[in-house]
XYZ file of C-alpha atoms in Angstrom:
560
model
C -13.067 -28.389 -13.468
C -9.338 -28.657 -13.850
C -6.169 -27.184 -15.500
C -7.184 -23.710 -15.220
C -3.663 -22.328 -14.962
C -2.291 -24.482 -18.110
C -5.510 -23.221 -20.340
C -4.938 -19.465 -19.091
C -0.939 -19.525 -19.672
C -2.154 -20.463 -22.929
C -2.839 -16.527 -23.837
C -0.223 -14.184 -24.986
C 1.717 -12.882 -21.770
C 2.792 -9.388 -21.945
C 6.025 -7.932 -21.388
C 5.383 -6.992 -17.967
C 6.126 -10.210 -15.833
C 5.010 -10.735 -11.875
C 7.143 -9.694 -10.017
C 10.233 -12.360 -8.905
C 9.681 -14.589 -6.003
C 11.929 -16.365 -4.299
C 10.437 -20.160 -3.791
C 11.360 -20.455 -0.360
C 9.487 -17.608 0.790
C 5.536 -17.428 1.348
C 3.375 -16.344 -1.447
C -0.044 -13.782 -1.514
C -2.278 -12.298 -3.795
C -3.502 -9.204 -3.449
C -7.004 -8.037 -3.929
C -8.919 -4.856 -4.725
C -12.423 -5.214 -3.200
C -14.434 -2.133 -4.613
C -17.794 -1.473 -2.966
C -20.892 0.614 -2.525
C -19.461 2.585 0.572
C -16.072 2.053 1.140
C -12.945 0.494 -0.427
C -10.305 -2.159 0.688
C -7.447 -3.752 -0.494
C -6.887 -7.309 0.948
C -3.790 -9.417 0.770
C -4.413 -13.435 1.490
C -2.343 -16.560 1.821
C -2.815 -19.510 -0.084
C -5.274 -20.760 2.217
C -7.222 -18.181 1.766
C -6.822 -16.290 5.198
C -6.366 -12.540 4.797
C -2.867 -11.202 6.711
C -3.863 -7.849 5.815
C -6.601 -5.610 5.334
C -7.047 -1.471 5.012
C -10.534 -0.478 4.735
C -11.571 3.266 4.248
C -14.990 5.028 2.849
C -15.997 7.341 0.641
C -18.308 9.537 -0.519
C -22.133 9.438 -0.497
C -23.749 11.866 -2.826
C -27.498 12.245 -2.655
C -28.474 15.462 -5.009
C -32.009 14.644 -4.905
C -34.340 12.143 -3.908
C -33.826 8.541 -5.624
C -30.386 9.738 -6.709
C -27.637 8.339 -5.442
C -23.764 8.744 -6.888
C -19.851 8.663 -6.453
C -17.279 10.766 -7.396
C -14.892 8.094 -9.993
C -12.220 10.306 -9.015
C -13.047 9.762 -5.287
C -12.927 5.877 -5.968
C -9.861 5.693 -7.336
C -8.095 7.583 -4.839
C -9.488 5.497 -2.258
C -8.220 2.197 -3.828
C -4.802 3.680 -3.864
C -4.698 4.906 -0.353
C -6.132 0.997 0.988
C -2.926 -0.801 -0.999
C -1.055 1.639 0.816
C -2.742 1.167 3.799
C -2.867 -2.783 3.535
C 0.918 -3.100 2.646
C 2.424 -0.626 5.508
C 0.785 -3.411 7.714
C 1.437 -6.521 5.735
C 5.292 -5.514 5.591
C 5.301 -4.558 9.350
C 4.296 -7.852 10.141
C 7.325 -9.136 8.434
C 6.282 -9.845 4.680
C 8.205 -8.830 1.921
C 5.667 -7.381 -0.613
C 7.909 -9.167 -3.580
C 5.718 -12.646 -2.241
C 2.395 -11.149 -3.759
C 1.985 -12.282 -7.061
C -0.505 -10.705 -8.308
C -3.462 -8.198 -7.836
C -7.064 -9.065 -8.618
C -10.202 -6.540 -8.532
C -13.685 -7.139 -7.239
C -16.320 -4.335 -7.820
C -19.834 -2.970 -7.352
C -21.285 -3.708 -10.530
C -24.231 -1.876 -12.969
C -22.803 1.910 -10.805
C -21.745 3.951 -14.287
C -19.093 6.425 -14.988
C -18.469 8.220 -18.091
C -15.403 9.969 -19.207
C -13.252 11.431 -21.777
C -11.113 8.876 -23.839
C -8.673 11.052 -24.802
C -8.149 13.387 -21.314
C -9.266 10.480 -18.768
C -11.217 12.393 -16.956
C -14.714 11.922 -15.497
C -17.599 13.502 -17.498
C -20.066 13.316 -14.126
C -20.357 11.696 -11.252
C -20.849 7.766 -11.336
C -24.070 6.904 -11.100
C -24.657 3.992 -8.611
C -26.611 0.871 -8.813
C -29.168 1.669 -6.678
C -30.087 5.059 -8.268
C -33.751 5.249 -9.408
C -33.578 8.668 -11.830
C -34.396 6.330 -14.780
C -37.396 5.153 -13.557
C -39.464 6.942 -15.462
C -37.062 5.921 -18.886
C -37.424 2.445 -17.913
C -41.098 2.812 -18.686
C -40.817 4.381 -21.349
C -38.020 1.545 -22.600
C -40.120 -1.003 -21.665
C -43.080 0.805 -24.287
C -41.131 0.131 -26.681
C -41.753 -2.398 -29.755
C -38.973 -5.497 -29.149
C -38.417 -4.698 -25.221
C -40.334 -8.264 -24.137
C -37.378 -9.782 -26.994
C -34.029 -8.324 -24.786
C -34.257 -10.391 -21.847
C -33.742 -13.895 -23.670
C -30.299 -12.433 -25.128
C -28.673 -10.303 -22.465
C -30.310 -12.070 -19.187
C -31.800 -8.588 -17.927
C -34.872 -7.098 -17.678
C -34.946 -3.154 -18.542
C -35.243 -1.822 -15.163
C -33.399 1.129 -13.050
C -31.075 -1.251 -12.488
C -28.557 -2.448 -15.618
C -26.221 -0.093 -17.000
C -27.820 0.932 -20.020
C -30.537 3.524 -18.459
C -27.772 5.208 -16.482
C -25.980 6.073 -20.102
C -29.125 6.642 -21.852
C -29.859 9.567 -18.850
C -26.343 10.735 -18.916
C -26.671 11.487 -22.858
C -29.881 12.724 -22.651
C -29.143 15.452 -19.490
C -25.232 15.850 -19.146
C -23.677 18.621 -21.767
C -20.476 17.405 -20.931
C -21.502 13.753 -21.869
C -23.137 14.812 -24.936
C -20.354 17.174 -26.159
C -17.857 13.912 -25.380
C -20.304 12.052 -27.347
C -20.605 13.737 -30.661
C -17.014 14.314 -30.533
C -16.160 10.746 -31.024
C -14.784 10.503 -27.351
C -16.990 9.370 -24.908
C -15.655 6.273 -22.854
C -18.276 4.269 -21.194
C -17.840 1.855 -18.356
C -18.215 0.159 -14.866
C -16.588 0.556 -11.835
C -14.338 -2.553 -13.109
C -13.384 -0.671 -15.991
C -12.677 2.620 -15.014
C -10.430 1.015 -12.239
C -8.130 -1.002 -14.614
C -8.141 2.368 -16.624
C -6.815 4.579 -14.129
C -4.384 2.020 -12.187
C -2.887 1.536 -15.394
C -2.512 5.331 -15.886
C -5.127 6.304 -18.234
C -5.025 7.246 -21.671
C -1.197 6.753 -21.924
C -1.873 2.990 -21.942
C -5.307 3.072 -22.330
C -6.447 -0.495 -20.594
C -10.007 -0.622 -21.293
C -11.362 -3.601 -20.503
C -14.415 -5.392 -18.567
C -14.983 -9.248 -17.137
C -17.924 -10.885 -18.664
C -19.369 -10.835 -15.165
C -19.304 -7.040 -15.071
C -20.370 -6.497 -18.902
C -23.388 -9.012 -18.081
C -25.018 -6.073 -16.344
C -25.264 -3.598 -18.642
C -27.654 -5.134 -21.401
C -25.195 -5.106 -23.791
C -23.900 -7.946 -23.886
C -24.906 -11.424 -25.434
C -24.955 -13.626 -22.323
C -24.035 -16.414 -24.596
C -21.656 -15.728 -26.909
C -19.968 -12.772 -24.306
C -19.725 -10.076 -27.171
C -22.052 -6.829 -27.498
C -25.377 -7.695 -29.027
C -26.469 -5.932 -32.406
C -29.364 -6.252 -31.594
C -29.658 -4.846 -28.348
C -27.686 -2.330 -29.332
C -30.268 -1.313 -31.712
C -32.960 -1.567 -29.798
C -31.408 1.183 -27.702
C -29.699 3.763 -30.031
C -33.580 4.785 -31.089
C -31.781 8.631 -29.462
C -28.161 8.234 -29.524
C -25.951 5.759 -31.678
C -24.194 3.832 -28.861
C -21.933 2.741 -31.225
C -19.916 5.837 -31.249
C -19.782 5.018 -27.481
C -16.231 3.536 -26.389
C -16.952 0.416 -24.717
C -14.654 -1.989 -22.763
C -13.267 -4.871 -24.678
C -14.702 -8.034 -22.782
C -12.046 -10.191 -21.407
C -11.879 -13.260 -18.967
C -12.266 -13.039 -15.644
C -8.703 -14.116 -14.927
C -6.091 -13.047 -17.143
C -2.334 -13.038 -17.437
C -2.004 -9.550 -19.761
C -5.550 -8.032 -19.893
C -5.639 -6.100 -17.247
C -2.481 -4.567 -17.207
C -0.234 -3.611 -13.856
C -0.252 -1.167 -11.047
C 1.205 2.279 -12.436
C 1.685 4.237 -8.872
C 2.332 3.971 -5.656
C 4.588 0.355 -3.602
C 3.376 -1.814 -5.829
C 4.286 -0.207 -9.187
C 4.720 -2.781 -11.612
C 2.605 -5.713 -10.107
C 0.154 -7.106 -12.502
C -3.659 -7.498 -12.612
C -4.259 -10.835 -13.026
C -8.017 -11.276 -12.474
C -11.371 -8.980 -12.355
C -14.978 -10.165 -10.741
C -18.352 -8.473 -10.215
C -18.889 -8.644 -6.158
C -21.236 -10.852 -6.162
C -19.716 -13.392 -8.760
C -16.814 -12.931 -6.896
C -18.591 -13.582 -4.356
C -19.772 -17.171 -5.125
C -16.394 -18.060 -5.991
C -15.172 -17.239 -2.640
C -17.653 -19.249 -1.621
C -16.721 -22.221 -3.146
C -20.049 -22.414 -5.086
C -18.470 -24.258 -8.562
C -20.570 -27.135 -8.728
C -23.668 -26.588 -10.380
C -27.087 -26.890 -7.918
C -24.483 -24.632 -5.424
C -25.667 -21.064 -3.967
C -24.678 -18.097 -2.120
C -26.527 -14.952 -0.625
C -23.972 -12.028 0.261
C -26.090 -9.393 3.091
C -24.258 -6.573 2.326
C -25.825 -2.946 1.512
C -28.026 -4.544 -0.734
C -28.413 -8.412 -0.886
C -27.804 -10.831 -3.545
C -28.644 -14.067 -3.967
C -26.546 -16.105 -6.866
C -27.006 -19.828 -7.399
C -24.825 -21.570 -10.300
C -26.858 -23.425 -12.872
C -23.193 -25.020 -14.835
C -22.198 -24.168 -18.724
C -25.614 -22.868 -20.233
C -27.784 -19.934 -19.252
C -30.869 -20.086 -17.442
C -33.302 -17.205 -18.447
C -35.585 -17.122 -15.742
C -39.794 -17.076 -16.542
C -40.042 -16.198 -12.720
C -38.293 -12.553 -12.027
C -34.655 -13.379 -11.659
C -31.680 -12.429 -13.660
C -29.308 -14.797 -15.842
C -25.726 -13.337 -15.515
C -22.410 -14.695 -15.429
C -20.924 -16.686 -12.688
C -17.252 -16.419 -13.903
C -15.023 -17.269 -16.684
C -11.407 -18.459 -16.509
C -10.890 -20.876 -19.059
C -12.513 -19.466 -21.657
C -15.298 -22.037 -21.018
C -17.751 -19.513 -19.158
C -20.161 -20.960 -15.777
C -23.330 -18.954 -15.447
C -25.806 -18.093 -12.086
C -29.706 -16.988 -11.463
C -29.119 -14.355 -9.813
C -31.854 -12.568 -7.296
C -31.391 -9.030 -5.899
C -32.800 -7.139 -3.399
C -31.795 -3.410 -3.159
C -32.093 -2.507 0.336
C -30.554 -4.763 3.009
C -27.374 -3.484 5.070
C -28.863 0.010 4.061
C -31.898 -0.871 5.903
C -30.040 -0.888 9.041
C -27.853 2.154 8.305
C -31.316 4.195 7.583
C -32.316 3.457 11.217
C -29.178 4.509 12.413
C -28.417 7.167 10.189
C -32.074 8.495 9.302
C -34.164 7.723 12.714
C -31.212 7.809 14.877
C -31.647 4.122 17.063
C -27.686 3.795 17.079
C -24.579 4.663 16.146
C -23.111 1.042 15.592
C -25.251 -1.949 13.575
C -25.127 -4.873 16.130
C -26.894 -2.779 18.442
C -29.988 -3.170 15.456
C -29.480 -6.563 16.400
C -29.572 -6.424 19.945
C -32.888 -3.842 19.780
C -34.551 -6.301 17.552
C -33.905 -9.020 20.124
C -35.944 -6.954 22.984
C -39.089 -7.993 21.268
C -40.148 -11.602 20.930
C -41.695 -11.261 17.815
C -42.452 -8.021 15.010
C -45.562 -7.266 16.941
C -47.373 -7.355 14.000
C -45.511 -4.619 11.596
C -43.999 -5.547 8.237
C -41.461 -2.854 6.738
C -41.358 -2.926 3.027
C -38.184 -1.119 2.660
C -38.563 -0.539 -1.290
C -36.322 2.709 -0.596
C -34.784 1.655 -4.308
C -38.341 0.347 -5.689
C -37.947 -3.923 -5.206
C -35.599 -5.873 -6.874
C -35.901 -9.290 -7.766
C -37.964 -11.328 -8.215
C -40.804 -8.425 -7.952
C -39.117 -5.603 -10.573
C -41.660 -2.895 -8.884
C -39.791 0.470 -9.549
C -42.738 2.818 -8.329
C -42.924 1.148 -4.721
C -41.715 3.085 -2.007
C -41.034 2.099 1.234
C -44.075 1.186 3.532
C -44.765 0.156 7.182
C -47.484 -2.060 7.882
C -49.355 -3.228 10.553
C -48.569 -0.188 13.089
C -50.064 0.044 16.626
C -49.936 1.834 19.995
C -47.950 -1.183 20.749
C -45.155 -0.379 18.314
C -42.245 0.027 19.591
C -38.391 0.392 18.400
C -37.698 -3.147 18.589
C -40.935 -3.598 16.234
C -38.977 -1.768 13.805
C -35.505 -3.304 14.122
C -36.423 -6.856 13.652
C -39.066 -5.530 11.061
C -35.596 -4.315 9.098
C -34.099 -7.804 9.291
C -36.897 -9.434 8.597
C -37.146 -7.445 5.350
C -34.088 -8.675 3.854
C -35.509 -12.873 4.590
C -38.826 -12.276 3.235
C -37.036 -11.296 -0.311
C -34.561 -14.445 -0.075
C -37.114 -16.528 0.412
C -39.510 -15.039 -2.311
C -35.852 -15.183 -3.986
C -35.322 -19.015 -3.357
C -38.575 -20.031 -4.104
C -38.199 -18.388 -7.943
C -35.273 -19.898 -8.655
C -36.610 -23.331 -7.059
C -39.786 -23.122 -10.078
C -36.786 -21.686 -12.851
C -34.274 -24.780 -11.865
C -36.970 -27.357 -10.980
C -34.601 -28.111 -7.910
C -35.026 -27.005 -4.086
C -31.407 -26.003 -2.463
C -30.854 -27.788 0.226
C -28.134 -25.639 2.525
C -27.293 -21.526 1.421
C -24.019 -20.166 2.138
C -24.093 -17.021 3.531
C -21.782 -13.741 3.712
C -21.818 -10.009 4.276
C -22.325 -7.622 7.133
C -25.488 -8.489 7.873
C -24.907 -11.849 8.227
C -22.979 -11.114 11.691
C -26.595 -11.113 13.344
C -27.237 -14.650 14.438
C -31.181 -13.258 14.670
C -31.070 -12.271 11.259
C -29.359 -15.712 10.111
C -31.921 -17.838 12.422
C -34.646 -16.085 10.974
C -33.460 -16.468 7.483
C -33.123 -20.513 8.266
C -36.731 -20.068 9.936
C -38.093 -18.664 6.712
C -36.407 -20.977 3.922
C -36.649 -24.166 6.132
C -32.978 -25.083 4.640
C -29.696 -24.850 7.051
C -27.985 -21.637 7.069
C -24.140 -21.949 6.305
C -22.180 -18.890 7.516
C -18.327 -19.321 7.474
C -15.779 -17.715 9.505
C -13.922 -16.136 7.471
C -16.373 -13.727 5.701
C -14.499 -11.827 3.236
C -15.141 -13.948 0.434
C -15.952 -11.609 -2.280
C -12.665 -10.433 -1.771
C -11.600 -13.637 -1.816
C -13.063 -14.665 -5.165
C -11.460 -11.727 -6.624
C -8.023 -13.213 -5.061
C -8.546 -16.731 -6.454
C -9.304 -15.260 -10.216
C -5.773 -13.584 -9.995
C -4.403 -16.750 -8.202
C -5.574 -18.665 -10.955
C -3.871 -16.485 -13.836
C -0.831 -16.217 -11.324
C -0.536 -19.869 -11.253
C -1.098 -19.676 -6.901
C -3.334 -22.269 -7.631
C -3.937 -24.728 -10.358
C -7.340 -25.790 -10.080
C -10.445 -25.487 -7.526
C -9.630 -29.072 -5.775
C -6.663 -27.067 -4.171
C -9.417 -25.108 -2.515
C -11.621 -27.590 -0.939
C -10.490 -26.996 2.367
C -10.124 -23.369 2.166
C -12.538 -21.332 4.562
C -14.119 -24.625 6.237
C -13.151 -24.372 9.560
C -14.794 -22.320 12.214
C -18.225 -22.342 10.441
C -21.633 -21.762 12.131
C -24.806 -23.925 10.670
C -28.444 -22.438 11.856
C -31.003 -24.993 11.472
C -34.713 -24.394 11.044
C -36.685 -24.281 14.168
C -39.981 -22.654 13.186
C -43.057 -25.012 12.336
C -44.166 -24.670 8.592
C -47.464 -23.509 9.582
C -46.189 -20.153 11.175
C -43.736 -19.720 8.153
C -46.705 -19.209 5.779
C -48.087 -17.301 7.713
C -45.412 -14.335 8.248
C -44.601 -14.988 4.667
C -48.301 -14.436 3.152
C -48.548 -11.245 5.389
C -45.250 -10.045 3.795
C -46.326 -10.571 0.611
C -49.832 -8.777 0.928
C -47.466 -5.841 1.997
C -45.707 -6.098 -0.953
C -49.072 -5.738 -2.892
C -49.941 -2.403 -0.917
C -46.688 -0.728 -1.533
C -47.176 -0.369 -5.182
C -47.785 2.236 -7.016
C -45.941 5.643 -5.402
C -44.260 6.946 -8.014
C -46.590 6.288 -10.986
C -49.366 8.412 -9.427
C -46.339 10.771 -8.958
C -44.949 10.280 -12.998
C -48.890 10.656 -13.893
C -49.041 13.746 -12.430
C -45.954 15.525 -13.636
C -47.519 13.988 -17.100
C -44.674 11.427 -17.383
C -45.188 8.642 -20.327
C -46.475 5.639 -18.579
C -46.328 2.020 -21.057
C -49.715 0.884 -21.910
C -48.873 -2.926 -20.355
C -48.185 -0.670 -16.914
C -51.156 1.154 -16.847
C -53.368 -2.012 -17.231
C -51.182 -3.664 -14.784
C -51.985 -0.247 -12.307
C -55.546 -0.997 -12.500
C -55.395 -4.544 -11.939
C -53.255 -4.131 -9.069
C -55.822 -1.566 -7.555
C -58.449 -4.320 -8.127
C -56.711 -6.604 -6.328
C -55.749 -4.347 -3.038
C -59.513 -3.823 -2.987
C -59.505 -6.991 -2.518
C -57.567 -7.353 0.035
């Protein structure tokens, strides 16, 4: 793929030009990574290396069990205080912030917000990704005539997951939304979206738009023709007409005008060039263009994207089709696997059972045990994800004994997070009809060599972790580099991010692979079920396919 700066320079630039560089001097891009706990605003060089880097947290709001949100206001203010943060140390090093060209935005995706079009002002508190309040509406969405029909268009199944049950819970239990709602106001958007709104300034310029790689997880959206489906949209306005909703217009992922420009703070004036869901951006930061190429990013959940080249994939084996990014016009799309708890697994042992007070000592605990004694955590804190879609699982331990100890636990944890890639790898291996041969891997969790060695042990594929391991920043930076003209095409970044990496090769025999692996998935079996008995008890509608599908999976743990 080449000539993605002439086809983007193509579009209608704006008044609002990048700032003036001089040539001889050295030229960044700035990036706005987004995520589930904290915020940062990175600034890299052309090959690829960030110079500077300001990271700070936010918020965790918990109001009852399964719920889990942000304040939007909260967000935003954090963004702006990590450019600040970022550029005090990027000029004190000696840079001159006039040689960043441009600004791009990476983002937690499905997490919600709501908000008055015409004030700009939050109607609730986002609601994140890996809520599970909808649970129950997810049932009673999937009960519904035409639900089996929704997957083929948007890539999705209906789970607590997308976009769409978030809304359909905020109009259904939120005055404020509802008031916004039948007044003809009500704005509704990701993370991406209400980012570019409020760095532009709001409703005085009233930038409302969302990548194709962010709009992919809502349901909304056709994954084919990247416009909002009719028909989907039908299927859901059965309550509330979503379209009197306000909706993001759906732009390309890099972007010479869309986005608009910086509105406050040292870099007034600089533009947006480019906008990528995390874990698209992600696999662009990881180099992963060519089709057959994948990446699995270990960060508070973990996500496991592998590019499948110009047409969708809809998976028959519980993965999701989304986009991989689109900056030519010309869009690249990705199976996609997800598993909801992974980096959180480790912070609920530190936070919740108190073993630490820093991760790589879950790391080091693990490694004071030779094996996991036995014990298999199912940490379905969030239900499981891909390629399972079990919303009324809970969290389980298996396989506990008097000679449990911490350790058991630890490398239980990690072991969690390989189990899923692998059940991961090997659905996308029977959706493809190819078996990967390496994985590139990023994220916090990818730090523990035990975790990565174990992961190689698992797959029976080499492990590829790179040095430098902020590449879903990164990706973001390259989709604004791209519209910025940094660089013209993704040959110019062949060699970026190569040196320094660390390759674990399998070392376990097949045999005892299986093995671990079939006791994990009996596990998995045994953990269903939680909150259905719950739902059936508060007399909670429960789909006729699900409560067959209840008793046959009590048949089967009989069984077992």
């Amino acid at each position: 793929m080449s000539g993605i700066v002439e086809k983007i320079s193509n579009m209608v630039v704006g008044e609002q030009q990048a700032p003036k560089v001089d040539p001889s001097t050295e030229t960044f891009v700035g990036s706005i990574d987004q995520g589930t706990t904290s915020s940062r605003f990175l600034i890299f060089d052309t090959k690829g290396e960030p110079v500077a880097v300001h990271q700070g947290e936010f918020s965790q709001i918990y109001p009852n069990p399964g719920w889990h949100e942000h304040d939007p206001e909260e967000i935003v203010k954090s963004v702006e205080n990590c450019i600040e943060g970022a550029l005090k140390i990027f000029e004190k090093d000696g840079h001159s912030k006039e040689s960043i060209k441009a600004v791009g935005i990476t983002n937690q995706r499905e997490t919600t917000v709501c908000w008055d079009n015409k004030t700009g002002k939050a109607l609730y508190n986002a609601i994140v990704w890996t809520d599970t309040r909808t649970a129950a509406l997810a049932r009673e969405l999937k009960a519904r005539d035409g639900s089996d029909k929704l997957q083929d268009i948007c890539g999705l199944p209906i789970s607590t997951y997308p976009s769409v049950t978030k809304l359909l819970w905020l109009l259904r239990n939120v005055e404020k939304v509802k008031e916004a709602y039948e007044a003809g106001n009500l704005a509704f958007g990701t993370i991406d979206a209400w980012l570019t709104f409020k760095l532009n300034g709001g409703p005085d310029k009233n930038i409302f738009v969302s990548d194709a790689t962010n709009s992919s997880r809502t349901m909304f959206m056709d994954i084919r023709t990247l416009k909002y489906s009719d028909e989907v949209l039908d299927f859901f306005s059965y309550e509330f007409d979503l379209r009197k909703v306000h909706m993001p217009e759906i732009v390309r992922s890099a972007d010479t005008k869309a986005y608009g420009q910086l509105t406050s703070g040292s870099l007034q004036g600089w533009p947006i060039m480019g906008c990528l869901g995390d874990q698209s951006s992600a696999l662009v930061g990881q180099k992963g263009y060519e089709p057959g190429s994948a990446k699995n990013t270990y960060g508070t959940g973990c996500f496991l994207l592998y590019n499948v080249g110009d047409k969708p994939v809809i998976s028959k084996h519980g993965l999701l089709a989304t986009v991989a990014y689109n900056f030519d016009g010309k869009p690249i799309y990705a199976l996609e696997g997800s598993i909801a708890v992974a980096g959180s697994g480790v912070k609920f042992l530190m936070n919740n059972l108190g073993f630490s007070q820093a991760s790589h000592k879950i790391t080091e605990l693990a490694e004071t045990v030779q094996d996991n004694g036995g014990l298999v955590f199912v940490t379905a804190f969030s239900g499981l994800f891909a390629p399972y879609w079990i919303d009324d699982a809970h969290g389980t331990m298996f396989g506990i004994t008097h000679h449990t100890e911490r350790g058991h636990i630890a490398r239980a944890t990690l072991e969690a997070v390989c189990f899923q890639t692998k059940a991961i790898l090997d659905a996308m291996e029977k959706d493809s009809g190819h078996k990967l041969t390496e994985l590139a891997v990023d994220g916090g969790m990818s730090n523990s060599a035990l975790c990565m060695q174990t992961q190689a042990d698992l797959v029976g594929i080499p492990i590829i972790r790179p040095k430098m391991r902020e590449t879903t920043a990164l990706g973001a930076a390259i989709a604004a580099g791209f519209a910025a003209g940094v660089w013209k095409d993704f040959d110019e970044l062949k060699e970026v991010n190569t040196a320094g990496q660390t390759i674990f090769e399998p070392k376990m025999d097949d045999a005892s692979s299986k093995k671990m692996f079939k006791r994990w998935e009996r596990a998995v079996q045994m953990s269903k079920g939680w909150l259905a008995e719950e739902d059936a008890e508060e007399g909670k509608p429960q789909a006729e396919g699900e409560k067959e599908d209840a008793k046959k999976e009590q048949e089967e743990g009989s069984k077992l």
